[in-house]
GROMACS .gro file of C-alpha atoms in nm:
model
  497
    1MET     CA    1  -0.033  -0.002   0.013
    2GLU     CA    2   0.138   0.372  -0.103
    3PRO     CA    3  -0.054   0.624   0.085
    4ILE     CA    4  -0.038   0.985  -0.029
    5VAL     CA    5  -0.029   1.287   0.201
    6THR     CA    6   0.018   1.673   0.116
    7THR     CA    7   0.274   1.882   0.244
    8THR     CA    8   0.335   2.236   0.235
    9SER     CA    9   0.593   2.160  -0.037
   10GLY     CA   10   0.361   1.903  -0.241
   11ALA     CA   11   0.235   1.568  -0.226
   12ILE     CA   12   0.446   1.258  -0.108
   13ARG     CA   13   0.389   0.891  -0.138
   14GLY     CA   14   0.484   0.668   0.145
   15HIS     CA   15   0.479   0.272   0.182
   16THR     CA   16   0.277   0.086   0.440
   17GLU     CA   17   0.386  -0.244   0.566
   18ALA     CA   18   0.252  -0.461   0.852
   19GLY     CA   19   0.048  -0.176   0.949
   20ILE     CA   20   0.311   0.109   0.969
   21THR     CA   21   0.354   0.371   0.706
   22ARG     CA   22   0.680   0.556   0.619
   23PHE     CA   23   0.752   0.853   0.457
   24LEU     CA   24   1.142   0.889   0.403
   25GLY     CA   25   1.367   1.151   0.288
   26VAL     CA   26   1.104   1.404   0.289
   27PRO     CA   27   1.253   1.778   0.238
   28TYR     CA   28   1.180   1.998   0.550
   29ALA     CA   29   1.429   2.295   0.390
   30ALA     CA   30   1.614   2.366   0.068
   31ALA     CA   31   1.946   2.210  -0.001
   32PRO     CA   32   2.212   2.403   0.164
   33VAL     CA   33   2.487   2.380  -0.116
   34GLY     CA   34   2.733   2.639  -0.224
   35PRO     CA   35   2.698   2.960  -0.070
   36LYS     CA   36   2.383   2.856   0.086
   37ARG     CA   37   2.553   2.603   0.299
   38PHE     CA   38   2.643   2.876   0.549
   39GLN     CA   39   2.313   3.060   0.532
   40LEU     CA   40   1.985   3.017   0.735
   41PRO     CA   41   1.758   2.734   0.640
   42GLU     CA   42   1.499   2.824   0.361
   43PRO     CA   43   1.156   2.637   0.239
   44ALA     CA   44   1.193   2.337   0.022
   45PRO     CA   45   1.100   2.438  -0.339
   46ALA     CA   46   0.751   2.317  -0.428
   47TRP     CA   47   0.729   2.027  -0.663
   48ASP     CA   48   0.466   1.932  -0.868
   49GLY     CA   49   0.269   1.578  -0.889
   50VAL     CA   50   0.370   1.325  -0.617
   51ARG     CA   51   0.716   1.295  -0.462
   52ALA     CA   52   0.820   0.934  -0.387
   53ALA     CA   53   0.896   0.915  -0.010
   54THR     CA   54   1.022   0.541   0.015
   55GLN     CA   55   1.403   0.546   0.064
   56MET     CA   56   1.625   0.729   0.309
   57GLY     CA   57   1.732   1.031   0.203
   58ALA     CA   58   2.073   1.196   0.186
   59THR     CA   59   2.296   1.284   0.473
   60CYS     CA   60   2.502   1.585   0.559
   61ALA     CA   61   2.866   1.481   0.416
   62GLN     CA   62   3.073   1.340   0.696
   63PRO     CA   63   3.422   1.157   0.769
   64PRO     CA   64   3.358   0.783   0.874
   65TYR     CA   65   3.397   0.723   1.247
   66PRO     CA   66   3.748   0.575   1.374
   67ALA     CA   67   3.778   0.228   1.335
   68TYR     CA   68   3.698   0.111   1.679
   69ALA     CA   69   3.354   0.320   1.696
   70ASP     CA   70   3.265   0.229   1.320
   71ALA     CA   71   3.265  -0.165   1.445
   72LEU     CA   72   3.036  -0.090   1.732
   73ILE     CA   73   2.782   0.150   1.565
   74GLY     CA   74   2.862   0.167   1.185
   75SER     CA   75   2.934   0.513   0.989
   76ASP     CA   76   2.700   0.685   0.782
   77GLY     CA   77   2.683   0.862   0.472
   78ILE     CA   78   2.391   0.885   0.169
   79PRO     CA   79   2.493   1.106  -0.108
   80GLY     CA   80   2.320   1.381  -0.232
   81ASP     CA   81   2.223   1.768  -0.193
   82ASP     CA   82   1.855   1.727  -0.032
   83TYR     CA   83   2.004   1.624   0.302
   84LEU     CA   84   1.792   1.856   0.518
   85ASN     CA   85   1.491   1.611   0.518
   86VAL     CA   86   1.302   1.403   0.791
   87ASN     CA   87   1.184   1.056   0.821
   88VAL     CA   88   0.820   0.985   0.937
   89TRP     CA   89   0.665   0.673   1.090
   90THR     CA   90   0.302   0.670   1.137
   91PRO     CA   91   0.024   0.413   1.258
   92ASP     CA   92  -0.227   0.576   1.073
   93PRO     CA   93  -0.192   0.899   0.832
   94GLY     CA   94  -0.581   0.908   0.838
   95ALA     CA   95  -0.577   0.937   1.236
   96THR     CA   96  -0.585   1.254   1.410
   97GLY     CA   97  -0.435   1.360   1.755
   98LEU     CA   98  -0.165   1.107   1.784
   99PRO     CA   99   0.119   1.195   2.028
  100VAL     CA  100   0.453   1.319   1.826
  101LEU     CA  101   0.801   1.230   1.886
  102VAL     CA  102   1.115   1.420   1.692
  103TRP     CA  103   1.426   1.267   1.719
  104ILE     CA  104   1.769   1.456   1.711
  105HIS     CA  105   2.065   1.218   1.648
  106GLY     CA  106   2.400   1.247   1.792
  107GLY     CA  107   2.738   1.216   1.628
  108ALA     CA  108   2.955   1.498   1.820
  109PHE     CA  109   2.814   1.752   1.592
  110THR     CA  110   3.024   1.634   1.303
  111ARG     CA  111   2.871   1.250   1.235
  112GLY     CA  112   2.539   1.094   1.239
  113CYS     CA  113   2.201   1.086   1.027
  114ASN     CA  114   1.836   1.008   1.099
  115ALA     CA  115   1.887   0.682   0.865
  116LYS     CA  116   2.054   0.456   1.127
  117PRO     CA  117   1.868   0.109   1.143
  118ILE     CA  118   1.872   0.142   1.520
  119TYR     CA  119   1.674   0.451   1.493
  120ASP     CA  120   1.376   0.290   1.306
  121GLY     CA  121   1.074   0.450   1.433
  122THR     CA  122   0.827   0.145   1.356
  123ALA     CA  123   0.832   0.030   1.719
  124PHE     CA  124   0.691   0.385   1.807
  125ALA     CA  125   0.423   0.392   1.544
  126ARG     CA  126   0.321   0.042   1.646
  127ASP     CA  127   0.267   0.161   2.003
  128GLY     CA  128   0.051   0.492   1.873
  129VAL     CA  129   0.315   0.753   1.832
  130VAL     CA  130   0.417   0.946   1.505
  131MET     CA  131   0.802   0.959   1.520
  132VAL     CA  132   1.010   1.193   1.307
  133GLY     CA  133   1.375   1.178   1.252
  134VAL     CA  134   1.551   1.480   1.132
  135ASN     CA  135   1.888   1.564   0.966
  136TYR     CA  136   2.089   1.864   1.006
  137ARG     CA  137   2.393   2.042   0.911
  138LEU     CA  138   2.707   1.885   1.090
  139GLY     CA  139   3.059   1.961   1.108
  140VAL     CA  140   3.203   2.292   0.934
  141SER     CA  141   2.856   2.345   0.758
  142GLY     CA  142   2.664   2.343   1.064
  143PHE     CA  143   2.868   2.482   1.357
  144ALA     CA  144   3.199   2.653   1.232
  145GLU     CA  145   3.185   3.025   1.357
  146LEU     CA  146   3.253   3.220   1.032
  147GLU     CA  147   3.256   3.583   0.955
  148GLY     CA  148   2.958   3.689   0.744
  149ALA     CA  149   2.740   3.371   0.872
  150PRO     CA  150   2.488   3.309   1.130
  151SER     CA  151   2.607   3.110   1.430
  152ASN     CA  152   2.472   2.749   1.492
  153ARG     CA  153   2.354   2.660   1.188
  154GLY     CA  154   2.286   2.330   1.279
  155LEU     CA  155   2.031   2.440   1.580
  156HIS     CA  156   1.874   2.665   1.324
  157ASP     CA  157   1.796   2.346   1.096
  158GLN     CA  158   1.627   2.186   1.379
  159ILE     CA  159   1.424   2.471   1.481
  160PHE     CA  160   1.334   2.500   1.123
  161ALA     CA  161   1.231   2.114   1.110
  162LEU     CA  162   1.030   2.149   1.429
  163ARG     CA  163   0.833   2.453   1.246
  164TRP     CA  164   0.812   2.197   0.927
  165VAL     CA  165   0.639   1.952   1.206
  166ARG     CA  166   0.406   2.218   1.353
  167GLU     CA  167   0.276   2.272   0.995
  168ASN     CA  168   0.278   1.943   0.853
  169ILE     CA  169   0.272   1.668   1.115
  170ALA     CA  170  -0.155   1.649   1.141
  171ALA     CA  171  -0.149   1.540   0.769
  172PHE     CA  172   0.054   1.214   0.932
  173GLY     CA  173  -0.191   1.186   1.200
  174GLY     CA  174  -0.006   1.347   1.464
  175ASP     CA  175  -0.139   1.650   1.691
  176PRO     CA  176   0.105   1.940   1.663
  177GLY     CA  177   0.015   2.052   2.005
  178ASN     CA  178   0.157   1.715   2.165
  179VAL     CA  179   0.524   1.729   2.028
  180THR     CA  180   0.812   1.590   2.246
  181ILE     CA  181   1.150   1.623   2.122
  182PHE     CA  182   1.444   1.343   2.194
  183GLY     CA  183   1.802   1.302   2.125
  184GLU     CA  184   2.117   1.124   2.247
  185SER     CA  185   2.487   1.262   2.282
  186ALA     CA  186   2.498   1.571   2.057
  187GLY     CA  187   2.158   1.558   1.976
  188ALA     CA  188   2.071   1.563   2.367
  189MET     CA  189   2.283   1.853   2.383
  190SER     CA  190   2.074   1.996   2.114
  191VAL     CA  191   1.758   1.930   2.329
  192ALA     CA  192   1.913   2.103   2.590
  193ALA     CA  193   1.979   2.443   2.372
  194LEU     CA  194   1.627   2.410   2.237
  195ILE     CA  195   1.460   2.390   2.573
  196ALA     CA  196   1.688   2.677   2.705
  197ALA     CA  197   1.637   2.887   2.390
  198PRO     CA  198   1.432   3.203   2.377
  199GLY     CA  199   1.244   3.135   2.052
  200THR     CA  200   1.138   2.779   2.065
  201ALA     CA  201   0.802   2.809   2.286
  202GLY     CA  202   0.514   2.620   2.122
  203LEU     CA  203   0.731   2.400   1.891
  204PHE     CA  204   0.741   2.119   2.149
  205GLY     CA  205   0.598   2.047   2.491
  206ARG     CA  206   0.831   1.785   2.630
  207ALA     CA  207   1.176   1.685   2.608
  208ILE     CA  208   1.417   1.383   2.663
  209MET     CA  209   1.800   1.420   2.705
  210GLN     CA  210   2.004   1.082   2.674
  211SER     CA  211   2.344   1.117   2.709
  212GLY     CA  212   2.390   1.464   2.702
  213ASN     CA  213   2.521   1.767   2.854
  214GLY     CA  214   2.398   2.088   3.000
  215ALA     CA  215   2.669   2.319   2.989
  216VAL     CA  216   2.785   2.321   2.616
  217ALA     CA  217   2.796   2.636   2.506
  218ALA     CA  218   3.126   2.763   2.331
  219ASP     CA  219   3.255   3.100   2.368
  220PRO     CA  220   3.235   3.294   2.033
  221GLN     CA  221   3.596   3.416   2.049
  222ASP     CA  222   3.719   3.038   2.111
  223ALA     CA  223   3.505   2.893   1.833
  224ARG     CA  224   3.680   3.153   1.600
  225LYS     CA  225   4.003   3.024   1.699
  226VAL     CA  226   3.907   2.663   1.544
  227SER     CA  227   3.756   2.835   1.264
  228ALA     CA  228   4.102   3.003   1.204
  229ALA     CA  229   4.247   2.685   1.223
  230LEU     CA  230   4.027   2.538   0.963
  231ALA     CA  231   4.078   2.855   0.726
  232ALA     CA  232   4.447   2.797   0.785
  233GLU     CA  233   4.410   2.456   0.671
  234LEU     CA  234   4.249   2.540   0.364
  235GLY     CA  235   4.447   2.830   0.267
  236ILE     CA  236   4.142   3.070   0.295
  237SER     CA  237   4.008   3.331   0.506
  238PRO     CA  238   3.757   3.225   0.782
  239THR     CA  239   3.473   3.393   0.604
  240ALA     CA  240   3.157   3.235   0.496
  241ARG     CA  241   3.227   3.416   0.155
  242ASP     CA  242   3.564   3.198   0.119
  243PHE     CA  243   3.417   2.847   0.259
  244GLY     CA  244   3.114   2.893   0.042
  245THR     CA  245   3.338   2.809  -0.245
  246LEU     CA  246   3.432   2.466  -0.150
  247GLY     CA  247   3.270   2.143  -0.152
  248PRO     CA  248   3.213   1.905   0.113
  249THR     CA  249   3.538   1.701   0.061
  250GLU     CA  250   3.749   1.988   0.115
  251LEU     CA  251   3.579   2.102   0.409
  252ILE     CA  252   3.589   1.728   0.576
  253ALA     CA  253   3.941   1.667   0.496
  254ALA     CA  254   4.037   2.034   0.699
  255GLN     CA  255   3.766   1.925   0.971
  256ASN     CA  256   3.958   1.596   1.011
  257ALA     CA  257   4.327   1.778   1.019
  258VAL     CA  258   4.214   2.034   1.296
  259ALA     CA  259   4.037   1.767   1.490
  260LEU     CA  260   4.358   1.582   1.503
  261ALA     CA  261   4.559   1.853   1.571
  262LEU     CA  262   4.342   1.956   1.869
  263MET     CA  263   4.325   1.600   2.029
  264THR     CA  264   4.702   1.583   1.983
  265ASP     CA  265   4.759   1.911   2.177
  266PRO     CA  266   4.503   2.031   2.337
  267ASP     CA  267   4.653   2.375   2.461
  268PRO     CA  268   4.364   2.597   2.606
  269GLN     CA  269   4.563   2.886   2.474
  270ARG     CA  270   4.552   2.762   2.125
  271TRP     CA  271   4.213   2.639   2.091
  272GLY     CA  272   4.035   2.836   2.369
  273ARG     CA  273   3.920   2.731   2.726
  274SER     CA  274   3.557   2.677   2.638
  275VAL     CA  275   3.663   2.448   2.342
  276ILE     CA  276   3.869   2.235   2.563
  277ALA     CA  277   3.678   2.200   2.862
  278MET     CA  278   3.358   2.111   2.683
  279GLY     CA  279   3.512   1.874   2.435
  280GLY     CA  280   3.798   1.721   2.644
  281GLY     CA  281   4.034   1.731   2.334
  282ILE     CA  282   3.776   1.493   2.167
  283MET     CA  283   3.534   1.718   2.000
  284SER     CA  284   3.598   2.070   1.819
  285LEU     CA  285   3.283   2.195   1.689
  286PHE     CA  286   2.971   2.291   1.921
  287PRO     CA  287   2.682   2.535   1.961
  288VAL     CA  288   2.821   2.866   2.002
  289ILE     CA  289   2.673   3.141   2.227
  290ASP     CA  290   2.528   3.387   1.998
  291ASP     CA  291   2.236   3.549   2.208
  292GLU     CA  292   1.977   3.447   1.952
  293ILE     CA  293   1.927   3.057   2.027
  294VAL     CA  294   2.195   3.014   2.252
  295GLU     CA  295   2.218   3.258   2.542
  296GLY     CA  296   2.478   3.052   2.759
  297PRO     CA  297   2.519   2.726   2.895
  298PRO     CA  298   2.163   2.546   2.904
  299ALA     CA  299   2.167   2.459   3.248
  300GLU     CA  300   2.243   2.827   3.342
  301VAL     CA  301   2.013   2.998   3.088
  302LEU     CA  302   1.707   2.765   3.263
  303SER     CA  303   1.818   2.872   3.611
  304ALA     CA  304   1.789   3.226   3.509
  305HIS     CA  305   1.460   3.163   3.286
  306PRO     CA  306   1.277   2.892   3.477
  307ASP     CA  307   0.974   2.985   3.272
  308ARG     CA  308   1.118   2.802   2.974
  309ALA     CA  309   1.144   2.474   3.165
  310VAL     CA  310   0.895   2.169   3.007
  311PRO     CA  311   0.830   1.837   3.145
  312LEU     CA  312   1.148   1.633   3.125
  313ILE     CA  313   1.335   1.309   3.110
  314ALA     CA  314   1.703   1.334   3.142
  315GLY     CA  315   1.984   1.078   3.214
  316THR     CA  316   2.272   0.864   3.109
  317THR     CA  317   2.417   0.532   3.104
  318ALA     CA  318   2.622   0.405   3.399
  319ASP     CA  319   2.992   0.392   3.209
  320GLU     CA  320   2.948   0.636   2.927
  321PHE     CA  321   3.332   0.726   2.875
  322ARG     CA  322   3.420   0.353   2.834
  323PHE     CA  323   3.296   0.353   2.472
  324PHE     CA  324   3.554   0.625   2.405
  325THR     CA  325   3.852   0.447   2.583
  326VAL     CA  326   3.784   0.064   2.581
  327PRO     CA  327   3.752  -0.024   2.223
  328ALA     CA  328   4.024   0.229   2.126
  329GLY     CA  329   4.265   0.034   2.344
  330LEU     CA  330   4.346   0.335   2.551
  331ALA     CA  331   4.184   0.199   2.868
  332ALA     CA  332   4.462  -0.074   2.862
  333GLY     CA  333   4.714   0.202   2.920
  334ILE     CA  334   4.583   0.341   3.245
  335THR     CA  335   4.785   0.228   3.523
  336ALA     CA  336   4.791   0.322   3.881
  337ASP     CA  337   5.099   0.566   3.808
  338ALA     CA  338   4.913   0.698   3.491
  339LEU     CA  339   4.576   0.803   3.642
  340PRO     CA  340   4.682   1.102   3.840
  341PHE     CA  341   4.846   1.264   3.553
  342LEU     CA  342   4.520   1.211   3.324
  343LEU     CA  343   4.306   1.330   3.593
  344ALA     CA  344   4.533   1.652   3.627
  345ARG     CA  345   4.516   1.698   3.249
  346TYR     CA  346   4.145   1.757   3.254
  347GLY     CA  347   4.176   1.987   3.542
  348ILE     CA  348   4.070   1.741   3.819
  349ASP     CA  349   4.282   1.705   4.139
  350PRO     CA  350   4.384   1.331   4.144
  351ALA     CA  351   4.304   1.302   4.533
  352VAL     CA  352   3.939   1.252   4.411
  353ALA     CA  353   4.039   0.909   4.273
  354GLN     CA  354   4.028   0.796   4.656
  355THR     CA  355   3.671   0.874   4.670
  356TYR     CA  356   3.576   0.697   4.351
  357SER     CA  357   3.801   0.402   4.481
  358THR     CA  358   3.619   0.361   4.819
  359GLN     CA  359   3.294   0.384   4.622
  360ARG     CA  360   3.395   0.121   4.387
  361PRO     CA  361   3.650  -0.108   4.587
  362ASP     CA  362   3.708  -0.361   4.280
  363ALA     CA  363   3.746  -0.122   3.994
  364THR     CA  364   4.069  -0.101   3.805
  365PRO     CA  365   4.251   0.221   3.747
  366ALA     CA  366   4.100   0.264   3.410
  367GLU     CA  367   3.757   0.210   3.546
  368ILE     CA  368   3.806   0.501   3.814
  369PHE     CA  369   3.906   0.702   3.516
  370ASN     CA  370   3.629   0.620   3.320
  371ALA     CA  371   3.390   0.685   3.604
  372VAL     CA  372   3.540   1.010   3.669
  373MET     CA  373   3.505   1.138   3.326
  374THR     CA  374   3.161   0.992   3.290
  375ASP     CA  375   3.046   1.238   3.554
  376LEU     CA  376   3.249   1.499   3.436
  377THR     CA  377   3.120   1.526   3.063
  378PHE     CA  378   2.774   1.393   3.084
  379ARG     CA  379   2.629   1.298   3.446
  380ALA     CA  380   2.714   1.638   3.626
  381SER     CA  381   2.575   1.872   3.384
  382THR     CA  382   2.266   1.623   3.313
  383PHE     CA  383   2.190   1.672   3.685
  384ASP     CA  384   2.235   2.040   3.699
  385LEU     CA  385   2.004   2.081   3.401
  386ALA     CA  386   1.739   1.856   3.566
  387ALA     CA  387   1.752   2.064   3.883
  388ALA     CA  388   1.709   2.375   3.695
  389ASN     CA  389   1.434   2.242   3.525
  390ALA     CA  390   1.264   2.066   3.807
  391THR     CA  391   1.211   2.419   3.978
  392THR     CA  392   0.913   2.484   3.754
  393ALA     CA  393   0.825   2.137   3.542
  394THR     CA  394   0.799   1.781   3.633
  395THR     CA  395   1.136   1.635   3.557
  396HIS     CA  396   1.237   1.248   3.579
  397VAL     CA  397   1.620   1.134   3.602
  398TYR     CA  398   1.719   0.805   3.497
  399GLU     CA  399   2.057   0.581   3.459
  400PHE     CA  400   2.072   0.306   3.212
  401ALA     CA  401   2.295   0.034   3.403
  402TRP     CA  402   2.236  -0.282   3.194
  403PRO     CA  403   2.623  -0.401   3.089
  404THR     CA  404   2.667  -0.491   2.705
  405ASP     CA  405   2.811  -0.857   2.689
  406LEU     CA  406   3.139  -0.708   2.501
  407PRO     CA  407   3.433  -0.690   2.723
  408GLY     CA  408   3.482  -0.412   2.951
  409LEU     CA  409   3.237  -0.171   2.781
  410GLY     CA  410   2.983  -0.216   3.051
  411ALA     CA  411   2.712   0.023   3.017
  412CYS     CA  412   2.849   0.243   2.739
  413HIS     CA  413   2.767   0.541   2.542
  414VAL     CA  414   2.521   0.479   2.267
  415LEU     CA  415   2.401   0.158   2.437
  416GLU     CA  416   2.061   0.260   2.557
  417ILE     CA  417   1.935   0.387   2.230
  418PRO     CA  418   1.827   0.013   2.055
  419PHE     CA  419   1.646  -0.031   2.398
  420VAL     CA  420   1.473   0.307   2.363
  421PHE     CA  421   1.386   0.234   1.984
  422ASP     CA  422   1.287  -0.158   2.073
  423THR     CA  423   1.534  -0.221   1.782
  424ILE     CA  424   1.792  -0.449   1.948
  425ASP     CA  425   1.780  -0.677   1.693
  426GLU     CA  426   1.972  -0.441   1.479
  427ALA     CA  427   2.246  -0.375   1.752
  428HIS     CA  428   2.429  -0.690   1.821
  429THR     CA  429   2.764  -0.521   1.736
  430LEU     CA  430   2.691  -0.310   2.032
  431THR     CA  431   2.478  -0.536   2.271
  432GLY     CA  432   2.622  -0.848   2.198
  433PRO     CA  433   2.411  -1.123   2.086
  434THR     CA  434   2.146  -1.179   2.382
  435PRO     CA  435   2.030  -0.835   2.463
  436PRO     CA  436   1.718  -0.862   2.731
  437GLN     CA  437   1.402  -0.809   2.531
  438SER     CA  438   1.222  -0.746   2.875
  439LEU     CA  439   1.427  -0.428   2.914
  440ALA     CA  440   1.353  -0.272   2.580
  441ASP     CA  441   1.007  -0.328   2.636
  442GLU     CA  442   1.008  -0.140   2.987
  443ILE     CA  443   1.240   0.154   2.860
  444HIS     CA  444   1.046   0.199   2.505
  445ALA     CA  445   0.710   0.204   2.693
  446ALA     CA  446   0.834   0.447   2.954
  447TRP     CA  447   0.931   0.689   2.641
  448VAL     CA  448   0.604   0.603   2.489
  449ALA     CA  449   0.400   0.693   2.795
  450PHE     CA  450   0.602   1.035   2.849
  451ALA     CA  451   0.548   1.124   2.482
  452THR     CA  452   0.172   1.048   2.503
  453ASN     CA  453   0.071   1.208   2.880
  454GLY     CA  454   0.413   1.292   3.057
  455THR     CA  455   0.416   1.018   3.279
  456PRO     CA  456   0.701   0.777   3.228
  457GLY     CA  457   0.609   0.544   3.517
  458TRP     CA  458   0.855   0.639   3.811
  459ALA     CA  459   0.872   0.908   4.071
  460PRO     CA  460   0.989   1.301   3.983
  461PHE     CA  461   1.324   1.432   4.034
  462THR     CA  462   1.313   1.707   4.294
  463ALA     CA  463   1.537   1.935   4.493
  464ASP     CA  464   1.418   1.722   4.818
  465GLU     CA  465   1.378   1.399   4.651
  466LYS     CA  466   1.666   1.308   4.411
  467ASN     CA  467   1.481   1.000   4.264
  468VAL     CA  468   1.647   0.825   3.963
  469ARG     CA  469   1.535   0.544   3.758
  470ILE     CA  470   1.781   0.283   3.718
  471PHE     CA  471   1.721   0.055   3.419
  472ASP     CA  472   1.857  -0.273   3.458
  473THR     CA  473   1.787  -0.639   3.474
  474PRO     CA  474   1.638  -0.847   3.617
  475GLU     CA  475   1.447  -0.535   3.796
  476SER     CA  476   1.467  -0.187   3.728
  477THR     CA  477   1.427   0.008   4.052
  478THR     CA  478   1.396   0.375   4.151
  479VAL     CA  479   1.637   0.497   4.394
  480THR     CA  480   1.789   0.832   4.552
  481ASP     CA  481   2.097   0.967   4.364
  482PRO     CA  482   2.329   0.676   4.360
  483ARG     CA  483   2.636   0.894   4.272
  484ALA     CA  484   2.588   1.165   4.477
  485VAL     CA  485   2.889   1.117   4.696
  486GLU     CA  486   3.115   1.099   4.383
  487LEU     CA  487   2.966   1.381   4.216
  488ALA     CA  488   3.013   1.605   4.528
  489ALA     CA  489   3.357   1.525   4.530
  490LEU     CA  490   3.421   1.556   4.184
  491ARG     CA  491   3.257   1.937   4.195
  492GLN     CA  492   3.496   2.011   4.446
  493ALA     CA  493   3.799   1.843   4.279
  494PHE     CA  494   3.732   2.012   3.931
  495THR     CA  495   3.899   2.346   3.809
  496PRO     CA  496   3.836   2.410   3.477
  497VAL     CA  497   4.157   2.406   3.253
   0.00000   0.00000   0.00000
């Protein structure tokens, strides 16, 4: 069956299978190519007739992941110019008033797309939710700070896509007044920025942050240092005019070279203190404080503007940082002698390791390092944002604690995604061959319930009762913040580099 719906740009034809209808690769904005790569998004040109929407659309040009990450989650890349597109899964395009979930993918603001098999929205549609997956500009195209170009083009794309959802989702059976945004990693950082942004009221009513950071907001002067390095690599000036003359291949080559240089020499004087503090030498491009979308670190903005809070789920995995050190072979080199030097490099008093060791008496030095870095880069700022949000809106906090069968990774970064989407059959390179279906049933159902009526099924997080849902087998539990002692010690021990 191939149903047809009409959008603001024209009619599209989808495909129905097993009761779920998919509309794939639907443009929500014009192709950002040439000079338009560094301009604000514009409406997708109208088309005549009926456009096929039965295959995944193009993705923003990007480099593959490093080999270790590629082996676990795969790299992305579908050629084409119309990469500002959405995928829509619906239980019934003829329905009315269905809840809507809008997915913002992760990938360190330089990689990722809406076409990954683990992001398939079939299970959400099966359970009565219209799900939309969004592509946006990445890397240099989306986040380099350039003279003559608006900042945060990738975030502008996300907002433009949300406006498209507001105008079009009723045609797919969805309720434009019941939209929940959710994202993971850079997608969750985007969610945090969108909650705190001054101009997003009415585009969504709830939000979910998976493995994000509530403090990401680069100083524009620091961001320009990264752009100057990109321009020097290309032999041009750091302007939209010069960058707009180049194609994606040249931009990606420069982006890779600068990312390697930053990782090799994470000097705050060279790259900017905010860039190093937020990315730890791993990430180089971020949302930038622009006083339009990003007024400052989202947790701080929400504290100053509590009226912007929305009902929220926010959480992390138990062992986020192992994803970045174990498969890359870095964890194997973290010895008791090396641990103090590594912590000091990130501005952390090495004495904090004793607190973590007391809480985790069987942990190795590498496991202590990863626990500290998980808190520093993910959990601390997630809790800060949750606390700010909870002053005026219902907030729920979680920790995904089920460990993958793969040696040493534990409950690492990315691991919860196939459970949330109920796509564990697509994720065995990350989960191992026997992920528990019961856990996928539980967390997926919680996300569906939250998108439907705002009640995921566990007690909210408040200033007085810091409830955290621990997703694990054989039984999930709700407890008082299990990391409170470690987080308190880390906050005292950390001095930004």
